[in-house]
Amino acid sequence: MRPELLNQLAGAYVIGTLRGRARLRFERLCQQSPAARMAVQTWEAELTRLAVSVPAREPSPQLWQRIARQLGHVDTTPARNWWNLFMPAASFAFGLLMAVGLMQLYPGLLPLKETAPPVAMSVSANTGLPASYVGLLLDAQGKPAVLASALRHGKTLSLKLLQAVQVPADKVAVVWAFSKDGRATRLGTIPKEGKLAFEMANTAEALLSATTRLGVSFEDGTALPNAPGELILSGHCVKLW
Amino acid sequence: MLAQTALGDRAAFKQLYSASAPTLFGVAVRILGKHEHAEDVLQEAFVSIWKRADSYAPQASQPMTWMTAIVRNRCLDHLRSHGRHQTDSLDDGAGIGADDIAADQPSALALLERASESLQVRTCLETIEGTQRQSVALAFYQGMSHAEVAAHLQAPIGSVKAWIRRGLTRIKRCLEAGAA
């Protein structure tokens, strides 16, 4: 088959306008032809990115149960409940976080005050687009503590507290990014009050594309180190888009 | 998470589901128009993701792109098998999917424009003819066939086929250039 025709068919297949018997024939061709499969993969890699603008919606809680049952998996409802605590109903990448108790990040004379509405997972209020990078930081007991997110080309790292985090009065909470080989990059300091977000030195794509984990340590605010001390919170960081 | 899922890690699969289900469900609802159908498709898709996780090639695409393609294909299969139900509107925007979709949903063209902003290809996309952009947007975001797009735009089906063919090629070039 001519490459131009194969490319055209692959594009029509991916977008969905190749229908009926022609679609079935092309699917059979893809099973037999590496070139056809490659053409489809190339189209999917580009075209599917357009789905980034589709608003996220929360499926019913029973859907996971049905999937688990169909696969014969053990129901892990308790873990799902933790995810439910921060799954938004109307936001984009994960849904809205449900506030879990009082968010008191800094104790004593510096109670946390969110003077702005909670930051939605979709950082951009104007576009409401889903976050590309998402990290879930757990405490020492393995319980979710902080949810971090950023748009691919944005510089803002947004944070959502899932449980109270007590920071010593003379310290600041610093967020770190870790690459696969363990190199640490200091991303920024969690604000003491107001919107739980900070500006990074570069875009999320530049800073987080090679990141596999995020961490939070308590450091001396007067002289931030280039390497973290003991990590109080840590967890995986993934790129969804 | 996808790599761990491929190794049979059920906890990782559940995390993958929790992290991605709302986005993927949104894609399915947009195409099929009804939550119930979209959930059926999403269930099939995640079963497929579990079984095929080891076939995911990181060098070919991002995990979400791979999973979105699975969901879209399942949606298109659903449309092929069940047809677009009579109660489902093909209105571009407010009337999508009748009961389950809010009236203030953005149009397909608006979704394309928002995507172009996010993917930083807006300038390039704006050089593409409006009919081509709208045709591609209707096909991509709402799973419309050539005939459905033609009916919606009240245009000859031959013209729609040409618009989509040319629009797809140009949009792909914009996306490839934007990703470079």
Tab-separated table of C-alpha atoms in Angstrom:
chain	number	residue	atom	x	y	z
A	1	MET	CA	0.000	0.000	0.000
A	2	ARG	CA	1.275	3.467	-0.817
A	3	PRO	CA	2.607	5.278	2.261
A	4	GLU	CA	0.393	8.293	1.565
A	5	LEU	CA	-2.725	6.135	1.485
A	6	LEU	CA	-1.659	4.247	4.591
A	7	ASN	CA	-1.090	7.541	6.385
A	8	GLN	CA	-4.485	8.832	5.290
A	9	LEU	CA	-6.250	5.687	6.423
A	10	ALA	CA	-4.430	5.712	9.735
A	11	GLY	CA	-5.512	9.307	10.369
A	12	ALA	CA	-9.111	8.505	9.501
A	13	TYR	CA	-8.962	5.430	11.724
A	14	VAL	CA	-7.626	7.356	14.705
A	15	ILE	CA	-10.076	10.219	14.453
A	16	GLY	CA	-12.896	7.763	13.890
A	17	THR	CA	-14.218	8.641	10.451
A	18	LEU	CA	-13.069	5.319	9.018
A	19	ARG	CA	-16.165	3.255	9.667
A	20	GLY	CA	-17.905	0.011	8.905
A	21	ARG	CA	-16.147	-2.644	6.875
A	22	ALA	CA	-13.330	-0.311	5.921
A	23	ARG	CA	-12.526	0.097	9.604
A	24	LEU	CA	-12.596	-3.645	10.189
A	25	ARG	CA	-10.344	-4.243	7.170
A	26	PHE	CA	-7.902	-1.646	8.443
A	27	GLU	CA	-7.866	-3.242	11.903
A	28	ARG	CA	-6.996	-6.575	10.280
A	29	LEU	CA	-4.261	-4.821	8.324
A	30	CYS	CA	-2.865	-3.392	11.553
A	31	GLN	CA	-2.658	-6.885	13.006
A	32	GLN	CA	-0.546	-7.996	10.045
A	33	SER	CA	1.449	-4.910	9.124
A	34	PRO	CA	4.001	-3.197	11.377
A	35	ALA	CA	3.905	-0.198	9.040
A	36	ALA	CA	0.164	0.193	9.575
A	37	ARG	CA	0.560	-0.126	13.339
A	38	MET	CA	3.324	2.471	13.289
A	39	ALA	CA	1.174	4.834	11.245
A	40	VAL	CA	-1.656	4.492	13.763
A	41	GLN	CA	0.694	5.023	16.693
A	42	THR	CA	2.070	8.166	15.090
A	43	TRP	CA	-1.397	9.588	14.575
A	44	GLU	CA	-2.516	8.622	18.076
A	45	ALA	CA	0.552	10.190	19.657
A	46	GLU	CA	-0.314	13.541	18.102
A	47	LEU	CA	-4.061	13.638	17.667
A	48	THR	CA	-5.033	12.203	21.024
A	49	ARG	CA	-3.310	15.127	22.724
A	50	LEU	CA	-6.257	17.242	21.600
A	51	ALA	CA	-8.291	15.526	24.305
A	52	VAL	CA	-6.463	17.655	26.870
A	53	SER	CA	-9.245	20.231	26.731
A	54	VAL	CA	-12.159	17.862	27.421
A	55	PRO	CA	-13.597	18.538	30.898
A	56	ALA	CA	-13.069	15.713	33.337
A	57	ARG	CA	-16.084	14.040	34.925
A	58	GLU	CA	-16.349	11.817	37.936
A	59	PRO	CA	-17.676	8.317	37.208
A	60	SER	CA	-19.883	6.635	39.764
A	61	PRO	CA	-18.102	5.049	42.751
A	62	GLN	CA	-19.506	1.687	41.692
A	63	LEU	CA	-17.541	1.673	38.438
A	64	TRP	CA	-14.296	0.708	40.101
A	65	GLN	CA	-16.080	-2.102	41.917
A	66	ARG	CA	-17.365	-3.433	38.610
A	67	ILE	CA	-13.904	-3.290	37.065
A	68	ALA	CA	-12.338	-5.030	40.049
A	69	ARG	CA	-15.019	-7.699	40.026
A	70	GLN	CA	-14.653	-8.312	36.307
A	71	LEU	CA	-10.904	-8.771	36.735
A	72	GLY	CA	-11.311	-10.851	39.880
A	73	HIS	CA	-9.376	-8.332	41.957
A	74	VAL	CA	-9.758	-7.935	45.685
A	75	ASP	CA	-11.714	-4.848	46.544
A	76	THR	CA	-9.418	-2.243	48.081
A	77	THR	CA	-12.112	0.188	49.138
A	78	PRO	CA	-10.165	1.838	52.010
A	79	ALA	CA	-7.451	3.056	49.650
A	80	ARG	CA	-10.099	4.245	47.196
A	81	ASN	CA	-11.728	6.206	50.028
A	82	TRP	CA	-8.503	8.134	50.488
A	83	TRP	CA	-8.550	9.009	46.806
A	84	ASN	CA	-12.200	10.021	47.146
A	85	LEU	CA	-11.167	12.598	49.689
A	86	PHE	CA	-9.426	14.616	47.040
A	87	MET	CA	-11.284	13.649	43.889
A	88	PRO	CA	-13.075	16.798	42.791
A	89	ALA	CA	-16.506	16.665	41.309
A	90	ALA	CA	-16.054	19.414	38.803
A	91	SER	CA	-12.358	20.023	38.332
A	92	PHE	CA	-10.383	18.625	35.455
A	93	ALA	CA	-7.475	16.306	36.017
A	94	PHE	CA	-8.676	14.521	39.170
A	95	GLY	CA	-11.767	16.315	40.250
A	96	LEU	CA	-12.061	18.526	43.264
A	97	LEU	CA	-10.469	17.760	46.583
A	98	MET	CA	-12.883	17.474	49.464
A	99	ALA	CA	-11.461	19.420	52.370
A	100	VAL	CA	-10.246	16.970	54.993
A	101	GLY	CA	-10.619	18.665	58.341
A	102	LEU	CA	-8.868	21.870	59.190
A	103	MET	CA	-5.783	22.583	57.092
A	104	GLN	CA	-3.299	23.914	59.612
A	105	LEU	CA	0.092	23.957	58.012
A	106	TYR	CA	1.843	26.255	60.414
A	107	PRO	CA	1.136	25.986	64.117
A	108	GLY	CA	1.090	28.556	66.904
A	109	LEU	CA	0.984	32.192	65.848
A	110	LEU	CA	0.795	31.321	62.166
A	111	PRO	CA	-2.401	29.429	61.595
A	112	LEU	CA	-2.988	28.612	57.968
A	113	LYS	CA	-5.319	31.022	56.314
A	114	GLU	CA	-6.556	30.334	52.875
A	115	THR	CA	-7.566	33.822	51.900
A	116	ALA	CA	-8.315	32.647	48.400
A	117	PRO	CA	-10.602	29.801	47.441
A	118	PRO	CA	-8.894	26.416	47.389
A	119	VAL	CA	-6.771	26.012	44.310
A	120	ALA	CA	-8.374	23.572	41.921
A	121	MET	CA	-6.260	20.874	40.377
A	122	SER	CA	-6.618	22.683	37.080
A	123	VAL	CA	-4.302	25.495	37.911
A	124	SER	CA	-5.309	27.870	35.227
A	125	ALA	CA	-8.531	29.536	36.216
A	126	ASN	CA	-8.852	30.914	32.724
A	127	THR	CA	-8.498	27.756	30.726
A	128	GLY	CA	-9.528	25.167	33.352
A	129	LEU	CA	-7.211	22.675	31.703
A	130	PRO	CA	-6.111	19.497	33.467
A	131	ALA	CA	-2.731	19.285	35.164
A	132	SER	CA	-0.010	17.497	33.273
A	133	TYR	CA	2.141	16.672	36.287
A	134	VAL	CA	0.698	15.268	39.474
A	135	GLY	CA	2.365	14.058	42.645
A	136	LEU	CA	0.872	12.432	45.733
A	137	LEU	CA	3.025	12.828	48.823
A	138	LEU	CA	2.558	10.409	51.692
A	139	ASP	CA	3.538	10.688	55.326
A	140	ALA	CA	5.714	8.226	57.199
A	141	GLN	CA	2.675	6.029	57.794
A	142	GLY	CA	1.901	5.908	54.088
A	143	LYS	CA	-1.166	8.113	54.326
A	144	PRO	CA	-1.780	10.776	51.654
A	145	ALA	CA	-0.719	14.171	52.923
A	146	VAL	CA	-0.215	16.565	50.009
A	147	LEU	CA	-1.347	16.560	46.410
A	148	ALA	CA	0.829	18.580	44.031
A	149	SER	CA	-0.001	19.488	40.454
A	150	ALA	CA	1.180	21.667	37.592
A	151	LEU	CA	0.304	22.400	34.018
A	152	ARG	CA	2.868	21.235	31.540
A	153	HIS	CA	3.904	24.696	30.403
A	154	GLY	CA	3.058	26.433	33.670
A	155	LYS	CA	5.444	27.502	36.405
A	156	THR	CA	2.985	27.257	39.268
A	157	LEU	CA	3.050	24.226	41.512
A	158	SER	CA	-0.326	23.968	43.237
A	159	LEU	CA	-0.716	22.093	46.472
A	160	LYS	CA	-3.622	20.624	48.342
A	161	LEU	CA	-3.333	19.456	51.919
A	162	LEU	CA	-5.035	16.156	52.609
A	163	GLN	CA	-4.191	16.141	56.288
A	164	ALA	CA	-2.807	18.619	58.798
A	165	VAL	CA	0.948	19.024	58.441
A	166	GLN	CA	2.736	20.427	61.495
A	167	VAL	CA	5.777	22.479	60.548
A	168	PRO	CA	8.116	23.664	63.330
A	169	ALA	CA	7.812	27.396	63.889
A	170	ASP	CA	11.447	28.037	62.962
A	171	LYS	CA	11.368	25.993	59.763
A	172	VAL	CA	9.848	26.190	56.310
A	173	ALA	CA	8.443	23.330	54.260
A	174	VAL	CA	10.449	22.876	51.051
A	175	VAL	CA	9.286	20.849	48.055
A	176	TRP	CA	11.903	18.814	46.149
A	177	ALA	CA	11.875	16.944	42.844
A	178	PHE	CA	13.904	13.754	42.505
A	179	SER	CA	15.036	12.215	39.237
A	180	LYS	CA	15.373	8.488	38.676
A	181	ASP	CA	19.026	8.605	39.664
A	182	GLY	CA	18.177	10.413	42.874
A	183	ARG	CA	19.277	13.930	41.966
A	184	ALA	CA	17.327	16.508	43.942
A	185	THR	CA	16.053	19.839	42.670
A	186	ARG	CA	14.566	22.365	45.052
A	187	LEU	CA	11.227	23.467	43.588
A	188	GLY	CA	10.090	25.988	46.175
A	189	THR	CA	8.747	26.714	49.619
A	190	ILE	CA	5.167	26.100	50.699
A	191	PRO	CA	3.646	29.463	51.656
A	192	LYS	CA	2.686	30.054	55.249
A	193	GLU	CA	-0.691	31.441	54.368
A	194	GLY	CA	-2.877	32.325	51.420
A	195	LYS	CA	-3.007	30.259	48.269
A	196	LEU	CA	-1.125	26.975	48.579
A	197	ALA	CA	0.977	27.383	45.489
A	198	PHE	CA	4.302	28.791	44.449
A	199	GLU	CA	6.132	29.783	41.311
A	200	MET	CA	8.908	27.469	40.211
A	201	ALA	CA	12.089	28.657	38.521
A	202	ASN	CA	11.018	27.126	35.226
A	203	THR	CA	8.061	25.383	33.620
A	204	ALA	CA	6.848	22.058	34.917
A	205	GLU	CA	7.939	20.445	31.659
A	206	ALA	CA	11.492	21.685	32.179
A	207	LEU	CA	11.706	20.768	35.851
A	208	LEU	CA	9.531	17.683	36.199
A	209	SER	CA	9.824	15.745	32.926
A	210	ALA	CA	12.636	13.638	34.395
A	211	THR	CA	11.156	13.603	37.902
A	212	THR	CA	9.917	10.364	39.388
A	213	ARG	CA	9.309	11.458	42.966
A	214	LEU	CA	8.540	14.567	44.997
A	215	GLY	CA	9.441	15.171	48.615
A	216	VAL	CA	8.969	17.732	51.390
A	217	SER	CA	11.549	18.524	54.051
A	218	PHE	CA	11.651	21.076	56.845
A	219	GLU	CA	14.551	23.455	56.417
A	220	ASP	CA	15.982	26.606	57.935
A	221	GLY	CA	14.195	29.393	56.098
A	222	THR	CA	17.141	31.766	56.279
A	223	ALA	CA	19.476	29.542	54.265
A	224	LEU	CA	17.828	26.997	52.011
A	225	PRO	CA	20.099	24.070	51.135
A	226	ASN	CA	20.652	22.586	47.696
A	227	ALA	CA	20.007	19.115	49.003
A	228	PRO	CA	17.174	18.084	51.298
A	229	GLY	CA	17.428	17.001	54.866
A	230	GLU	CA	15.168	14.284	56.171
A	231	LEU	CA	12.082	13.945	54.009
A	232	ILE	CA	8.891	14.339	55.980
A	233	LEU	CA	6.659	13.575	53.008
A	234	SER	CA	7.400	11.818	49.733
A	235	GLY	CA	5.644	10.161	46.843
A	236	HIS	CA	5.497	9.487	43.135
A	237	CYS	CA	5.253	12.206	40.514
A	238	VAL	CA	3.721	11.283	37.181
A	239	LYS	CA	3.133	12.997	33.887
A	240	LEU	CA	-0.345	12.432	32.600
A	241	TRP	CA	-0.076	14.495	29.422
B	1	MET	CA	1.891	3.310	37.558
B	2	LEU	CA	1.362	1.824	34.114
B	3	ALA	CA	4.666	0.008	34.301
B	4	GLN	CA	3.726	-1.425	37.677
B	5	THR	CA	0.299	-2.331	36.366
B	6	ALA	CA	1.985	-4.302	33.619
B	7	LEU	CA	3.709	-6.310	36.329
B	8	GLY	CA	0.349	-7.201	37.826
B	9	ASP	CA	0.441	-4.655	40.650
B	10	ARG	CA	-3.222	-4.245	41.546
B	11	ALA	CA	-2.600	-1.343	43.901
B	12	ALA	CA	-0.790	0.530	41.142
B	13	PHE	CA	-3.669	-0.225	38.764
B	14	LYS	CA	-6.115	1.196	41.252
B	15	GLN	CA	-3.987	4.313	41.607
B	16	LEU	CA	-3.826	4.541	37.831
B	17	TYR	CA	-7.608	4.323	37.697
B	18	SER	CA	-8.062	6.944	40.385
B	19	ALA	CA	-5.643	9.292	38.680
B	20	SER	CA	-6.988	8.947	35.169
B	21	ALA	CA	-10.644	7.894	35.323
B	22	PRO	CA	-12.207	11.382	35.501
B	23	THR	CA	-10.272	12.589	32.476
B	24	LEU	CA	-10.995	9.453	30.468
B	25	PHE	CA	-14.625	9.438	31.571
B	26	GLY	CA	-14.928	13.001	30.343
B	27	VAL	CA	-13.677	11.920	26.919
B	28	ALA	CA	-16.175	9.057	26.807
B	29	VAL	CA	-19.098	11.190	27.946
B	30	ARG	CA	-18.278	13.777	25.334
B	31	ILE	CA	-18.386	11.215	22.527
B	32	LEU	CA	-21.259	9.045	23.708
B	33	GLY	CA	-23.373	11.686	25.374
B	34	LYS	CA	-24.622	9.564	28.259
B	35	HIS	CA	-23.012	8.658	31.558
B	36	GLU	CA	-24.355	5.119	31.521
B	37	HIS	CA	-22.885	4.306	28.118
B	38	ALA	CA	-19.671	6.094	28.966
B	39	GLU	CA	-19.288	4.035	32.148
B	40	ASP	CA	-19.805	0.804	30.221
B	41	VAL	CA	-17.108	1.856	27.784
B	42	LEU	CA	-14.782	3.003	30.555
B	43	GLN	CA	-15.174	-0.349	32.273
B	44	GLU	CA	-14.227	-2.170	29.068
B	45	ALA	CA	-11.345	0.214	28.537
B	46	PHE	CA	-9.818	-0.321	31.964
B	47	VAL	CA	-10.171	-4.061	31.687
B	48	SER	CA	-8.299	-3.739	28.406
B	49	ILE	CA	-5.692	-1.470	29.996
B	50	TRP	CA	-5.064	-4.066	32.709
B	51	LYS	CA	-4.688	-6.844	30.166
B	52	ARG	CA	-2.615	-4.827	27.704
B	53	ALA	CA	-0.476	-2.756	30.046
B	54	ASP	CA	2.577	-4.766	29.059
B	55	SER	CA	2.080	-3.711	25.434
B	56	TYR	CA	2.405	-0.013	26.279
B	57	ALA	CA	5.504	1.467	24.654
B	58	PRO	CA	6.771	4.536	26.544
B	59	GLN	CA	8.773	5.699	23.548
B	60	ALA	CA	5.631	5.836	21.399
B	61	SER	CA	3.389	7.995	23.595
B	62	GLN	CA	2.598	9.248	27.068
B	63	PRO	CA	0.527	6.941	29.290
B	64	MET	CA	-2.500	9.190	29.163
B	65	THR	CA	-2.332	9.423	25.379
B	66	TRP	CA	-2.242	5.637	25.141
B	67	MET	CA	-5.176	5.213	27.500
B	68	THR	CA	-7.177	7.979	25.831
B	69	ALA	CA	-6.745	6.245	22.490
B	70	ILE	CA	-8.099	3.025	24.024
B	71	VAL	CA	-11.129	4.842	25.400
B	72	ARG	CA	-11.822	6.649	22.120
B	73	ASN	CA	-11.593	3.444	20.137
B	74	ARG	CA	-14.010	1.745	22.540
B	75	CYS	CA	-16.390	4.679	22.178
B	76	LEU	CA	-16.248	4.442	18.401
B	77	ASP	CA	-16.843	0.679	18.617
B	78	HIS	CA	-19.841	1.388	20.854
B	79	LEU	CA	-21.244	3.850	18.345
B	80	ARG	CA	-20.724	1.304	15.598
B	81	SER	CA	-22.499	-1.431	17.558
B	82	HIS	CA	-25.272	0.553	19.162
B	83	GLY	CA	-25.604	3.566	16.952
B	84	ARG	CA	-26.129	7.040	18.289
B	85	HIS	CA	-29.313	6.851	20.306
B	86	GLN	CA	-32.278	8.902	19.123
B	87	THR	CA	-32.345	10.804	22.364
B	88	ASP	CA	-28.746	11.896	21.889
B	89	SER	CA	-28.509	15.283	20.316
B	90	LEU	CA	-25.806	16.048	17.829
B	91	ASP	CA	-25.917	19.705	18.654
B	92	ASP	CA	-22.462	21.110	18.807
B	93	GLY	CA	-22.420	22.215	22.403
B	94	ALA	CA	-25.532	22.828	24.387
B	95	GLY	CA	-27.537	19.841	23.329
B	96	ILE	CA	-24.958	17.101	23.484
B	97	GLY	CA	-26.208	13.858	24.900
B	98	ALA	CA	-29.555	15.111	26.118
B	99	ASP	CA	-30.048	14.192	29.742
B	100	ASP	CA	-26.603	13.781	31.157
B	101	ILE	CA	-24.662	16.682	29.757
B	102	ALA	CA	-24.886	20.177	31.166
B	103	ALA	CA	-26.169	22.807	28.827
B	104	ASP	CA	-23.095	24.947	29.298
B	105	GLN	CA	-20.637	22.477	27.806
B	106	PRO	CA	-18.148	24.044	25.413
B	107	SER	CA	-18.609	23.368	21.707
B	108	ALA	CA	-16.308	21.007	19.853
B	109	LEU	CA	-14.627	23.962	18.172
B	110	ALA	CA	-14.132	25.636	21.561
B	111	LEU	CA	-12.498	22.468	22.854
B	112	LEU	CA	-10.157	22.489	19.888
B	113	GLU	CA	-9.260	26.101	20.567
B	114	ARG	CA	-8.629	25.373	24.244
B	115	ALA	CA	-6.476	22.409	23.325
B	116	SER	CA	-4.505	24.560	20.908
B	117	GLU	CA	-3.817	27.010	23.750
B	118	SER	CA	-2.669	24.291	26.073
B	119	LEU	CA	-0.519	22.636	23.447
B	120	GLN	CA	0.801	26.022	22.311
B	121	VAL	CA	-0.229	25.542	18.693
B	122	ARG	CA	-2.952	28.157	18.521
B	123	THR	CA	-1.206	30.363	15.989
B	124	CYS	CA	-0.608	27.425	13.698
B	125	LEU	CA	-4.166	26.140	14.008
B	126	GLU	CA	-5.578	29.539	13.202
B	127	THR	CA	-4.035	29.298	9.740
B	128	ILE	CA	-6.279	26.310	9.000
B	129	GLU	CA	-9.628	27.007	7.324
B	130	GLY	CA	-12.555	27.252	9.709
B	131	THR	CA	-14.573	24.515	8.000
B	132	GLN	CA	-11.633	22.145	8.271
B	133	ARG	CA	-11.105	22.921	11.963
B	134	GLN	CA	-14.764	22.574	12.811
B	135	SER	CA	-15.144	19.330	10.879
B	136	VAL	CA	-12.119	17.795	12.589
B	137	ALA	CA	-13.328	19.037	15.977
B	138	LEU	CA	-16.777	17.471	15.522
B	139	ALA	CA	-15.254	14.173	14.444
B	140	PHE	CA	-12.664	14.088	17.199
B	141	TYR	CA	-14.531	15.397	20.225
B	142	GLN	CA	-17.966	14.005	19.426
B	143	GLY	CA	-17.099	10.947	17.379
B	144	MET	CA	-19.200	12.139	14.449
B	145	SER	CA	-19.058	10.274	11.168
B	146	HIS	CA	-18.698	12.014	7.830
B	147	ALA	CA	-22.461	11.828	7.344
B	148	GLU	CA	-23.165	13.245	10.796
B	149	VAL	CA	-20.749	16.129	10.305
B	150	ALA	CA	-22.289	16.821	6.911
B	151	ALA	CA	-25.767	16.865	8.438
B	152	HIS	CA	-24.643	19.077	11.280
B	153	LEU	CA	-22.893	21.583	9.012
B	154	GLN	CA	-25.490	21.209	6.276
B	155	ALA	CA	-22.738	20.616	3.769
B	156	PRO	CA	-22.175	18.012	1.046
B	157	ILE	CA	-20.591	14.854	2.392
B	158	GLY	CA	-17.878	15.063	-0.267
B	159	SER	CA	-16.859	18.480	0.993
B	160	VAL	CA	-16.805	17.238	4.585
B	161	LYS	CA	-14.549	14.328	3.668
B	162	ALA	CA	-12.121	16.724	2.005
B	163	TRP	CA	-12.264	19.170	4.936
B	164	ILE	CA	-11.506	16.456	7.450
B	165	ARG	CA	-8.755	14.902	5.338
B	166	ARG	CA	-6.986	18.210	4.791
B	167	GLY	CA	-7.704	19.535	8.271
B	168	LEU	CA	-6.307	16.407	9.908
B	169	THR	CA	-3.062	16.639	7.987
B	170	ARG	CA	-2.603	20.289	8.840
B	171	ILE	CA	-3.526	19.882	12.494
B	172	LYS	CA	-1.087	17.001	12.807
B	173	ARG	CA	1.669	19.144	11.334
B	174	CYS	CA	0.882	21.885	13.851
B	175	LEU	CA	0.985	19.420	16.729
B	176	GLU	CA	4.263	17.922	15.546
B	177	ALA	CA	5.765	21.368	15.175
B	178	GLY	CA	4.480	22.401	18.582
B	179	ALA	CA	5.964	19.380	20.256
B	180	ALA	CA	9.375	19.989	18.729
